[in-house]
mmCIF file of C-alpha atoms in Angstrom:
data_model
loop_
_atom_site.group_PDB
_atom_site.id
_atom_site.type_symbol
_atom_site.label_atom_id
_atom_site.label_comp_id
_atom_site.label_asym_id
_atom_site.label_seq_id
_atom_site.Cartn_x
_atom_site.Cartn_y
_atom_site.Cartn_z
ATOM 1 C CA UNK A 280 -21.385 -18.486 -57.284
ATOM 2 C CA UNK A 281 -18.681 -17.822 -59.404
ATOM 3 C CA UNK A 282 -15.561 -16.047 -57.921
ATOM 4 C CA UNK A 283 -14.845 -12.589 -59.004
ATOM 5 C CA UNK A 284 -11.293 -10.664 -59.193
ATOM 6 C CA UNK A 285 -10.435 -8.163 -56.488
ATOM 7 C CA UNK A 286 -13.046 -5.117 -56.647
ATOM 8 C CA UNK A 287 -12.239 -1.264 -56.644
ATOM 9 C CA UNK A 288 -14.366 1.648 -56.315
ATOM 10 C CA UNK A 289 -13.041 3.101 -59.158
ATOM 11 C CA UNK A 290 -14.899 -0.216 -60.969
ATOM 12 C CA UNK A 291 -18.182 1.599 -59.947
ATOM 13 C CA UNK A 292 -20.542 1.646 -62.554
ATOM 14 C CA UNK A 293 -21.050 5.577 -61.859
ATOM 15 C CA UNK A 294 -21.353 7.605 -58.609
ATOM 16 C CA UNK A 295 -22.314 5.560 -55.138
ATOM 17 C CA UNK A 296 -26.069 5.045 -54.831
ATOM 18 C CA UNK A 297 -27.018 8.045 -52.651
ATOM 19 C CA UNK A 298 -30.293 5.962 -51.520
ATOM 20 C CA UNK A 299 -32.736 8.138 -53.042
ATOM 21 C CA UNK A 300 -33.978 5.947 -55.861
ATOM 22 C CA UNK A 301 -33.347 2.913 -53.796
ATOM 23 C CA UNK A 302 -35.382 3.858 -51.224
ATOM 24 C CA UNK A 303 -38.123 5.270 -53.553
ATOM 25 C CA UNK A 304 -38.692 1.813 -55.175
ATOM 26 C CA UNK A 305 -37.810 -0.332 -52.507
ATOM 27 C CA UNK A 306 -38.224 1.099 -49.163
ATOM 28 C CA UNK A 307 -42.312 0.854 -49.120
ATOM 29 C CA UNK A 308 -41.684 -2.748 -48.244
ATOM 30 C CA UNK A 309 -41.540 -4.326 -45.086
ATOM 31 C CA UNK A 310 -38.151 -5.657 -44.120
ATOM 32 C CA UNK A 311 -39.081 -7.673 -41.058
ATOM 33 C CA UNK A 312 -36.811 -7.347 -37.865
ATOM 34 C CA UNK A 313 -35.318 -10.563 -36.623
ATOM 35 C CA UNK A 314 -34.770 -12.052 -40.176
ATOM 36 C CA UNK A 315 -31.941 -13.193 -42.466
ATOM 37 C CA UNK A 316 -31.958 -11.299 -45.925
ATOM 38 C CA UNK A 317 -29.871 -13.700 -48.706
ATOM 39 C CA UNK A 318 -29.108 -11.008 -51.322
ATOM 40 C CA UNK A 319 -27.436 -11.813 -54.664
ATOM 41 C CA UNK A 320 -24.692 -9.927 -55.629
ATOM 42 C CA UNK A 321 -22.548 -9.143 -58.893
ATOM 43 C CA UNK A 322 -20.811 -12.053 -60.513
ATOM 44 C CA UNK A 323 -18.472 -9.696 -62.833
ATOM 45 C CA UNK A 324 -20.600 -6.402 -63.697
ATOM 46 C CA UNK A 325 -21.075 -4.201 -61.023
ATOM 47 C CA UNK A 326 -23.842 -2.772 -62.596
ATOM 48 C CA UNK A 327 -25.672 -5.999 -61.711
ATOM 49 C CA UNK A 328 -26.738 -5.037 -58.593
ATOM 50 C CA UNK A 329 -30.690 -4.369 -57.749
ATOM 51 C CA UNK A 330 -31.825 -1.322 -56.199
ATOM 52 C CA UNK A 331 -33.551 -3.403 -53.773
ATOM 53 C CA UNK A 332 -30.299 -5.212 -52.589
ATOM 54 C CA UNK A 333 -28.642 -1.609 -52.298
ATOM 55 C CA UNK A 334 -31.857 -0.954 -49.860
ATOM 56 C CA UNK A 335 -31.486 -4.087 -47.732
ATOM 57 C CA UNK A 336 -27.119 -3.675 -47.243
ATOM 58 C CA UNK A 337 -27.672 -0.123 -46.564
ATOM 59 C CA UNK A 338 -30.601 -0.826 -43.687
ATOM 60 C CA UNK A 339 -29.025 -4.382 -41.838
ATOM 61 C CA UNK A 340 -27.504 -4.339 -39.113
ATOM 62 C CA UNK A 341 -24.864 -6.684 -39.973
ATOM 63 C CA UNK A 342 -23.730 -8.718 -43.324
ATOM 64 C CA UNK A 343 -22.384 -11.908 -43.465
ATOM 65 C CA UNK A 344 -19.916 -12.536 -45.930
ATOM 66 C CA UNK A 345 -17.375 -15.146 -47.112
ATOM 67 C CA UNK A 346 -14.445 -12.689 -47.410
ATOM 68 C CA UNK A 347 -14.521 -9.738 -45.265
ATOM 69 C CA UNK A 348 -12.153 -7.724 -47.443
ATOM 70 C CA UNK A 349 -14.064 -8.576 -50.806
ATOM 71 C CA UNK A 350 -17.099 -7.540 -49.386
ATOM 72 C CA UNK A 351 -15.635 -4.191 -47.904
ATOM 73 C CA UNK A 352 -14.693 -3.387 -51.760
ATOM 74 C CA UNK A 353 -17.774 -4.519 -53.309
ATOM 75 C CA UNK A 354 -20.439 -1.926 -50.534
ATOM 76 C CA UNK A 355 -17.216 0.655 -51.294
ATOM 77 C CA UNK A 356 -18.375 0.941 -54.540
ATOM 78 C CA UNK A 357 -21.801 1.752 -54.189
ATOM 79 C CA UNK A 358 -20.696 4.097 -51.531
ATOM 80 C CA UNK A 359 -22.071 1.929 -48.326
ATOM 81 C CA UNK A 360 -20.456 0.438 -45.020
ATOM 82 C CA UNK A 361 -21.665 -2.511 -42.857
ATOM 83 C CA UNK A 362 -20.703 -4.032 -39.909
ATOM 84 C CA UNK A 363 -18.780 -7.056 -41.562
ATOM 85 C CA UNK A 364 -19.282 -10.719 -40.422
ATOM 86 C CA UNK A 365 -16.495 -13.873 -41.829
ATOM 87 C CA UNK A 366 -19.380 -16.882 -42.862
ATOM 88 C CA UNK A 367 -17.219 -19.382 -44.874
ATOM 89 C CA UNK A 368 -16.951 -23.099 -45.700
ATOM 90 C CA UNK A 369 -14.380 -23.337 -42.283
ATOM 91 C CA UNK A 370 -17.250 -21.894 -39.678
ATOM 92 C CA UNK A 371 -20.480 -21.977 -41.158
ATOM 93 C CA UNK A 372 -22.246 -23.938 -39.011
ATOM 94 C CA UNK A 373 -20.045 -22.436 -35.819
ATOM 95 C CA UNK A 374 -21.287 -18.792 -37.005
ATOM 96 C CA UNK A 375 -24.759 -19.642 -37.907
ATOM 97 C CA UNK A 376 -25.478 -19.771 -34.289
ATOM 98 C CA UNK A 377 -24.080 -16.536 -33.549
ATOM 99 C CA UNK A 378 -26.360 -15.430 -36.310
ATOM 100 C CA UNK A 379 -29.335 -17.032 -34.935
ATOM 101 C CA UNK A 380 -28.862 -15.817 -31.320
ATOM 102 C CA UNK A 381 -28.857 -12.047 -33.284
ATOM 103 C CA UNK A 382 -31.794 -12.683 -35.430
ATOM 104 C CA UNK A 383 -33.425 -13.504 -31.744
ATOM 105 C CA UNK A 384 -32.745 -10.252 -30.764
ATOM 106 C CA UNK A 385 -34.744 -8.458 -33.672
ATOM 107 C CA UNK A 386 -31.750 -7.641 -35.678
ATOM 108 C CA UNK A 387 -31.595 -7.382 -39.468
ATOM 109 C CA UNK A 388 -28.954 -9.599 -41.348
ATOM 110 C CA UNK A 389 -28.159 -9.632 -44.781
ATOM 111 C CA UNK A 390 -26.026 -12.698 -46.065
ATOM 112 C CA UNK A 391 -24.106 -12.391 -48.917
ATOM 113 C CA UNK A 392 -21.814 -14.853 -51.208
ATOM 114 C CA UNK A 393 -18.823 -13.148 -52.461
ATOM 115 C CA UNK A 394 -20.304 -13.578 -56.420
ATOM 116 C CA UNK A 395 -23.810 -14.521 -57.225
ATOM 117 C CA UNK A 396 -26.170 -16.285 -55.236
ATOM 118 C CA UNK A 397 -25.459 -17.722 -51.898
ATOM 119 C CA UNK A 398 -26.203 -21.114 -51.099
ATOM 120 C CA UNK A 399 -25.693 -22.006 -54.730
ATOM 121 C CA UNK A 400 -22.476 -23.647 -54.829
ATOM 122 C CA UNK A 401 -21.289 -20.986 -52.034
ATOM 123 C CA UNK A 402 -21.669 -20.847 -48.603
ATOM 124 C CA UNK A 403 -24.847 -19.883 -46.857
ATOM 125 C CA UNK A 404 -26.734 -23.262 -47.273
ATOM 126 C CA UNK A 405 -25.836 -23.784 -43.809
ATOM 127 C CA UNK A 406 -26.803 -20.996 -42.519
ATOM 128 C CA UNK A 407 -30.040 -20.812 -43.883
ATOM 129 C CA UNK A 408 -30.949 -24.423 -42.398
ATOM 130 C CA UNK A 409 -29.735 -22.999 -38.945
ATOM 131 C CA UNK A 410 -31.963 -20.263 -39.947
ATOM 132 C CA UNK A 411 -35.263 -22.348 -40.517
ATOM 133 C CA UNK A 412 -34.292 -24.809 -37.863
ATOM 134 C CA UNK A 413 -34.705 -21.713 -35.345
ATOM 135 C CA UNK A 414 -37.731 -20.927 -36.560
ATOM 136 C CA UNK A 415 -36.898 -17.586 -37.883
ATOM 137 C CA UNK A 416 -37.733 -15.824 -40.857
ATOM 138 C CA UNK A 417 -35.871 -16.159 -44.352
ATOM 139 C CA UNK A 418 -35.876 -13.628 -46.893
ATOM 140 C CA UNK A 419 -34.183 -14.260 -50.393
ATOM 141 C CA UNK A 420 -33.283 -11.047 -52.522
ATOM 142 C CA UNK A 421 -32.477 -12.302 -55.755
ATOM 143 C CA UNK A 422 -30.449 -11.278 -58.377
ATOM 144 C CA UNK A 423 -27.295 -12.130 -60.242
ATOM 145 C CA UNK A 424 -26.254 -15.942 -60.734
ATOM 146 C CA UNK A 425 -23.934 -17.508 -62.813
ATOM 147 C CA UNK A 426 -26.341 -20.380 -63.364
ATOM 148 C CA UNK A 427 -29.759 -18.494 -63.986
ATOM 149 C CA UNK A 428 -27.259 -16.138 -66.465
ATOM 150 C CA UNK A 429 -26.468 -19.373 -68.517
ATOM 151 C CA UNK A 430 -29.523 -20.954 -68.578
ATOM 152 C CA UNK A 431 -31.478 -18.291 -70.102
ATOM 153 C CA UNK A 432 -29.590 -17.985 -73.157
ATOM 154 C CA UNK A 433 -29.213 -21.808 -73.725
ATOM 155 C CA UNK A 434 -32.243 -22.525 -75.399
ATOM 156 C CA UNK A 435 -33.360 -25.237 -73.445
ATOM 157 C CA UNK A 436 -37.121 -25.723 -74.068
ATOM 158 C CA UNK A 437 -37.997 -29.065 -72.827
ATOM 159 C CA UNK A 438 -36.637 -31.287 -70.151
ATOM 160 C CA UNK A 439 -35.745 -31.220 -66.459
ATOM 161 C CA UNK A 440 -32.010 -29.618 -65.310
ATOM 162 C CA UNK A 441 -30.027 -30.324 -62.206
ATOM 163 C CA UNK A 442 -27.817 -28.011 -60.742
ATOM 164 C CA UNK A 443 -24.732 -29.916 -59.996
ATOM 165 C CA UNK A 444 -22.627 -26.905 -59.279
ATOM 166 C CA UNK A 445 -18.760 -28.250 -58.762
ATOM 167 C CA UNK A 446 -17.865 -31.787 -59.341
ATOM 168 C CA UNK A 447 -15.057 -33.275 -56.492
ATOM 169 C CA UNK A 448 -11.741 -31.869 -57.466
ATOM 170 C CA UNK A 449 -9.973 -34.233 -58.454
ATOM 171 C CA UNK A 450 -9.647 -38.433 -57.455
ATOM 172 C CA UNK A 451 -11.396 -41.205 -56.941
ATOM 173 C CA UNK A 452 -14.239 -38.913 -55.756
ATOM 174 C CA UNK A 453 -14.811 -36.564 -59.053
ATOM 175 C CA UNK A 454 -14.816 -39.765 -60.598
ATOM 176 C CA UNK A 455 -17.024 -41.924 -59.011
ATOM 177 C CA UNK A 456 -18.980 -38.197 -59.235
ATOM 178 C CA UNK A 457 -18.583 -38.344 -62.867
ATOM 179 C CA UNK A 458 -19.580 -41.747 -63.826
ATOM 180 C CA UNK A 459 -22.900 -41.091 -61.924
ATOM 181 C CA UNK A 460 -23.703 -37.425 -63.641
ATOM 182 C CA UNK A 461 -22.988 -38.837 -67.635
ATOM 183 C CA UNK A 462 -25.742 -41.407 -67.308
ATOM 184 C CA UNK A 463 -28.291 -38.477 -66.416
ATOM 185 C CA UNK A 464 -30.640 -37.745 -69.048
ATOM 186 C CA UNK A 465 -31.235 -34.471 -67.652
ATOM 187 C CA UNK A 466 -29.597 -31.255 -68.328
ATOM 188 C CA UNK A 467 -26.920 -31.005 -66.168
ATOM 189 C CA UNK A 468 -25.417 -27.427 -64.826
ATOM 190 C CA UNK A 469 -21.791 -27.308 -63.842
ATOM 191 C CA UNK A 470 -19.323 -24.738 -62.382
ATOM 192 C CA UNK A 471 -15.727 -25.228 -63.101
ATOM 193 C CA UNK A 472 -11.777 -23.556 -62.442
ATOM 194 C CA UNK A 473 -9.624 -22.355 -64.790
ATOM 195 C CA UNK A 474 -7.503 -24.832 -63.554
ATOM 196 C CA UNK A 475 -9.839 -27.453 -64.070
ATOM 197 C CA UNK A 476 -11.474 -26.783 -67.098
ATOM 198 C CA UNK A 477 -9.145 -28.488 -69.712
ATOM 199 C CA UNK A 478 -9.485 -31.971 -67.652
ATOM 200 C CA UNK A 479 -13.080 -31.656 -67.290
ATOM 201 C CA UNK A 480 -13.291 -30.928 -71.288
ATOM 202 C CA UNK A 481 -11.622 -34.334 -71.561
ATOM 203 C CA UNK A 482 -14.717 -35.999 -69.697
ATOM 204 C CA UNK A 483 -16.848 -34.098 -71.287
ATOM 205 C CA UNK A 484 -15.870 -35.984 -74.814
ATOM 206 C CA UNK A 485 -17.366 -39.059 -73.241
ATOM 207 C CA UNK A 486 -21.029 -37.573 -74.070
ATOM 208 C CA UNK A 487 -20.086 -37.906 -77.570
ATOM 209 C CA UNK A 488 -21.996 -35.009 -79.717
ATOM 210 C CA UNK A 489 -24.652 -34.107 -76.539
ATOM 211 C CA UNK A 490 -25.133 -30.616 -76.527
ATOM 212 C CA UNK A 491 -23.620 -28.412 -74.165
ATOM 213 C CA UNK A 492 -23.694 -24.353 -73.543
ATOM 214 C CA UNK A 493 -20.225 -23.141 -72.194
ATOM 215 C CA UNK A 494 -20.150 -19.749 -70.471
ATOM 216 C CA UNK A 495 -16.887 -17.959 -70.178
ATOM 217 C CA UNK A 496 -16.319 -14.523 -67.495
ATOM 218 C CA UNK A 497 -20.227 -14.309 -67.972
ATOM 219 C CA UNK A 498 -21.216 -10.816 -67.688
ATOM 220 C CA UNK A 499 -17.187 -9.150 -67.982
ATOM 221 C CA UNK A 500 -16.024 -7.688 -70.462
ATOM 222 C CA UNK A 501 -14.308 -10.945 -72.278
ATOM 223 C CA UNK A 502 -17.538 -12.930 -71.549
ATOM 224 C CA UNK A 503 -17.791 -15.725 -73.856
ATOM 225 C CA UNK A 504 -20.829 -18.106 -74.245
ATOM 226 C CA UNK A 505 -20.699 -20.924 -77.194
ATOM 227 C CA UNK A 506 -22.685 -24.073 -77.790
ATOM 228 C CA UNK A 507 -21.011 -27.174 -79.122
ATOM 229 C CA UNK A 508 -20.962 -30.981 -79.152
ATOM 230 C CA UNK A 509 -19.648 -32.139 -75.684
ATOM 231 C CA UNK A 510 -16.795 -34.025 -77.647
ATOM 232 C CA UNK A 511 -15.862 -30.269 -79.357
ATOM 233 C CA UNK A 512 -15.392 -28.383 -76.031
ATOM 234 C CA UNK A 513 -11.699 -29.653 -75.794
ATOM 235 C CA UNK A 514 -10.563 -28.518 -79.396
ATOM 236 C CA UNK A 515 -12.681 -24.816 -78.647
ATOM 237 C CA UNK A 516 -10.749 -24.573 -75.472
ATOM 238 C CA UNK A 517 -7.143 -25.332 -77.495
ATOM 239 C CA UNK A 518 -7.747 -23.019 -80.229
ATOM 240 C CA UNK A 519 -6.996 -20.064 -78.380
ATOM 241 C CA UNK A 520 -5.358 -19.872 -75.050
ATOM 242 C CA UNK A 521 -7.671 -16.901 -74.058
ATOM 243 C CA UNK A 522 -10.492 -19.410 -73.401
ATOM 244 C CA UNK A 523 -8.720 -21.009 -70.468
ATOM 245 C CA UNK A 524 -8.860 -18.304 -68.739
ATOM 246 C CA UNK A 525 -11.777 -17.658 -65.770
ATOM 247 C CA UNK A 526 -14.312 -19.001 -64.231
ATOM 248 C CA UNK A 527 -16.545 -21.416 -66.132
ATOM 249 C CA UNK A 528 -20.243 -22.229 -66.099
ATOM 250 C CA UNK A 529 -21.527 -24.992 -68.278
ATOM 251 C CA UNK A 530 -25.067 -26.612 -69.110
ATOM 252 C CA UNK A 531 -24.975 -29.922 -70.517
ATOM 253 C CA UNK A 532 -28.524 -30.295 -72.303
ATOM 254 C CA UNK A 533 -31.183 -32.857 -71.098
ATOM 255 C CA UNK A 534 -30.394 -36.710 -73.354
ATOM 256 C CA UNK A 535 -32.035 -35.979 -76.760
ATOM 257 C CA UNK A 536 -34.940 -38.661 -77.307
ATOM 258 C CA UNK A 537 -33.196 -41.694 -78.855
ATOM 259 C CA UNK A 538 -33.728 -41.375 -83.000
ATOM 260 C CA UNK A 539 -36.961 -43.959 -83.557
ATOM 261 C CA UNK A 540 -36.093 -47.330 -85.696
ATOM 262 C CA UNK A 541 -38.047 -46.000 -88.528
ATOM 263 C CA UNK A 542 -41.802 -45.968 -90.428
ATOM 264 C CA UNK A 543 -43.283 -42.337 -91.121
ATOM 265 C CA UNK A 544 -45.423 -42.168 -88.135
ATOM 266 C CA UNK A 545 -42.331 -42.960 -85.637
ATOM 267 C CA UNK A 546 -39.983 -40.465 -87.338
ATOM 268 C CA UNK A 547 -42.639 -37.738 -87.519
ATOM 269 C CA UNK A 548 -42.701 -38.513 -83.494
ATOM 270 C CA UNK A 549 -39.199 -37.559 -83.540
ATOM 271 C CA UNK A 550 -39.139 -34.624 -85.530
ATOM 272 C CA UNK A 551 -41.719 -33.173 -83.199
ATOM 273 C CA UNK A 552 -39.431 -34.232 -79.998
ATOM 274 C CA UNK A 553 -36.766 -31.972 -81.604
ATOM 275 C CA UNK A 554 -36.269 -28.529 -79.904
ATOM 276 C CA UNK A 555 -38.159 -25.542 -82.043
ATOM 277 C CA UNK A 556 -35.125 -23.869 -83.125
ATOM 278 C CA UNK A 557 -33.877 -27.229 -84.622
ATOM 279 C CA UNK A 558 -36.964 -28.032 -86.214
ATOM 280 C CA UNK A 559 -36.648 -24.110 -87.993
ATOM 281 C CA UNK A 560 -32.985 -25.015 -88.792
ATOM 282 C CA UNK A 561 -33.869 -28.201 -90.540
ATOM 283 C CA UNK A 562 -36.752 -26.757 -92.195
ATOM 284 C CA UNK A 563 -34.537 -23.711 -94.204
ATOM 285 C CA UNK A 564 -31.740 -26.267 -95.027
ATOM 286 C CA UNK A 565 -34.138 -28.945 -96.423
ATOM 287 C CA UNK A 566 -35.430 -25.980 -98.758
ATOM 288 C CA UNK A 567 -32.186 -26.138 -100.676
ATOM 289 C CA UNK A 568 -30.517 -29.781 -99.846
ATOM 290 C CA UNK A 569 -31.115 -33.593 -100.020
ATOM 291 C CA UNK A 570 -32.109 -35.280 -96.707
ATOM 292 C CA UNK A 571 -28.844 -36.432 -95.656
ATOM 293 C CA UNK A 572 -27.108 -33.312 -96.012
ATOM 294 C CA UNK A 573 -29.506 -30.850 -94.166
ATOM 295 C CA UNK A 574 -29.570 -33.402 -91.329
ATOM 296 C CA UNK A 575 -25.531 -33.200 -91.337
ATOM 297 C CA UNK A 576 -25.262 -29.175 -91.221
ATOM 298 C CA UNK A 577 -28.193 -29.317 -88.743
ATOM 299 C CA UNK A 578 -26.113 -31.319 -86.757
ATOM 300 C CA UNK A 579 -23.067 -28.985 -86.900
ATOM 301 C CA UNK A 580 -25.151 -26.099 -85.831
ATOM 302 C CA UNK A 581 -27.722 -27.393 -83.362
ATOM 303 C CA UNK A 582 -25.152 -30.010 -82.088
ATOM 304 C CA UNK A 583 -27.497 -32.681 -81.674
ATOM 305 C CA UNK A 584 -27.320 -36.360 -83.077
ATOM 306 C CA UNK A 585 -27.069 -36.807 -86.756
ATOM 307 C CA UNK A 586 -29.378 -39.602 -86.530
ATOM 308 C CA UNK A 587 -32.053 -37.993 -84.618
ATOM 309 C CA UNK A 588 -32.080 -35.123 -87.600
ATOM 310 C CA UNK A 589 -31.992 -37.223 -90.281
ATOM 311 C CA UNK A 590 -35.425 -39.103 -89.187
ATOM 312 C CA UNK A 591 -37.063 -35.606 -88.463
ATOM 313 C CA UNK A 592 -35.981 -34.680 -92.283
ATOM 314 C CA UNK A 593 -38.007 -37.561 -93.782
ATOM 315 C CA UNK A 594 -40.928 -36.672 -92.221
ATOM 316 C CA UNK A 595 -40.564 -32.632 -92.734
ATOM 317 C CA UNK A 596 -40.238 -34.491 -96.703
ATOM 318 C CA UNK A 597 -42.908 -36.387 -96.138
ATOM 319 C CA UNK A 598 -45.834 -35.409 -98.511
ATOM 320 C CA UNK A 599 -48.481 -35.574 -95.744
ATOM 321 C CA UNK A 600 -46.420 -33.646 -93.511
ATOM 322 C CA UNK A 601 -48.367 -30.531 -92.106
#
């Protein structure tokens, strides 16, 4: 998902796999001949990788990869070799039915991405409908991705999310792209280059003080994961050049629930629409402030809308508040 830097076996997490263990929890399953294995690999850490993907790239017959050289690294470190086969954006669909005809022939393939999941913003998508279409079997291996990685630590507790992966680069497309997304009132997950980052922080102010969870290198060794108001991300990113560095995986969270007009029973409605962790933040602040100013320093650290806070305070003050 999320391109990695050059990989050395000296960047091993210890000594190659030597299969035992590998094949001691994962080899009692069947691995079906004629089938296409999509394993996950490491988006940073090489000690991501499952013992059950080890199994499967040590026992295909083949792997298909978007670079042939990355990949060569990456089964160098855990001390394995595989016939190598080039499946990128270029011949996907070309390759898929070379693929195929192999799959026909009871062969085991593994396809891999060269960071994270394939098919998830990377290549494979294609070759998994080519797959199906043939009427052979599909077997997904999962592991690392940059996108489940972010999502479980953002705190997201209610509400739908769509995996946009990257916006257009740059034109009349990213921003006919754009100007769809921001009206979505789901969460919205997005994958990002260095190169790109400080533009899209600039569209990203256009959400105002939306939430959003920003993911830096996740899982290296400068990883860096922060949750601010949309219209903050730009002044994070400028306050140290560091943090414009890498590859960057963002989750916009879903459209809070717009604050009610007022009344007890309408803002009690909105104080239980807030997220748990808010509610517990707004609780311990209103046990030594006024209204107004819990709801402001909830705001600062939850990052959602002042207004929305401040009508969940009156009825945590409420005296018939349970």
């Amino acid at each position: 998902m999320v391109n990695t830097p050059p990989l050395s076996a000296s960047a091993a997490p210890g000594a190659p796999d030597d299969g035992g263990l590998a094949a001691r929890l994962a080899g009692g399953q069947h691995y079906p001949a004629g089938a296409l294995y999509v394993v996950a690999t490491p988006i940073g850490n090489l000690a991501d990788i499952t013992l059950r993907a080890l199994h499967v790239l040590r026992t295909v017959d083949a792997v298909a990869c978007e670079d042939t050289r990355h990949t060569a690294r990456l089964l160098q470190a855990y001390g394995l070799h595989a016939e190598l086969l080039a499946v990128h954006e270029h011949n996907e669909s070309r390759m898929a039915q070379t693929i195929v005809e192999r799959l026909r022939r009871g062969e085991r393939i593994a396809c891999v991405s060269d960071a994270g999941t394939p098919g998830i913003s990377d290549p494979g998508a294609r070759l998994c409908a080519a797959v199906r279409a043939a009427g052979l079997r599909l077997i997904p291996v999962p592991g690392a991705s940059s996108v489940t990685a972010l999502l479980s630590v953002a705190g997201i507790a209610e509400g739908a999310v769509t995996v946009v992966g990257f916006l257009p680069a740059r034109g009349a497309a990213r921003e006919r792209a754009w100007q769809h997304w921001r009206q979505a009132d789901t969460g919205l997950v997005l994958l990002e280059a260095p190169h790109r980052i400080e533009a899209l922080a600039a569209e990203l102010s256009a959400l105002g003080e939306r939430p959003v969870t920003l993911g830096r290198e996740l899982t290296k060794q400068f990883e860096d994961i922060v949750t601010l108001p949309c219209v903050a991300v730009a002044g994070w990113l400028a306050a140290d050049p560091h943090r414009r560095r890498g590859e960057f995986t963002l989750v916009i969270h879903p459209r809070p629930t717009a604050p009610p007009p007022g009344g007890p029973g309408e803002a009690a409605a909105a104080g239980d629409a807030l997220p748990a962790e808010a509610r517990r933040v707004l609780g311990l602040l209103l046990e030594e402030l006024p209204v107004k100013s819990a709801a402001r320093l909830a705001s600062a650290i939850t990052g959602l809308p002042k207004g929305a806070l401040y009508q969940a305070a009156l009825a945590l003050r409420a005296p018939s508040h349970n």
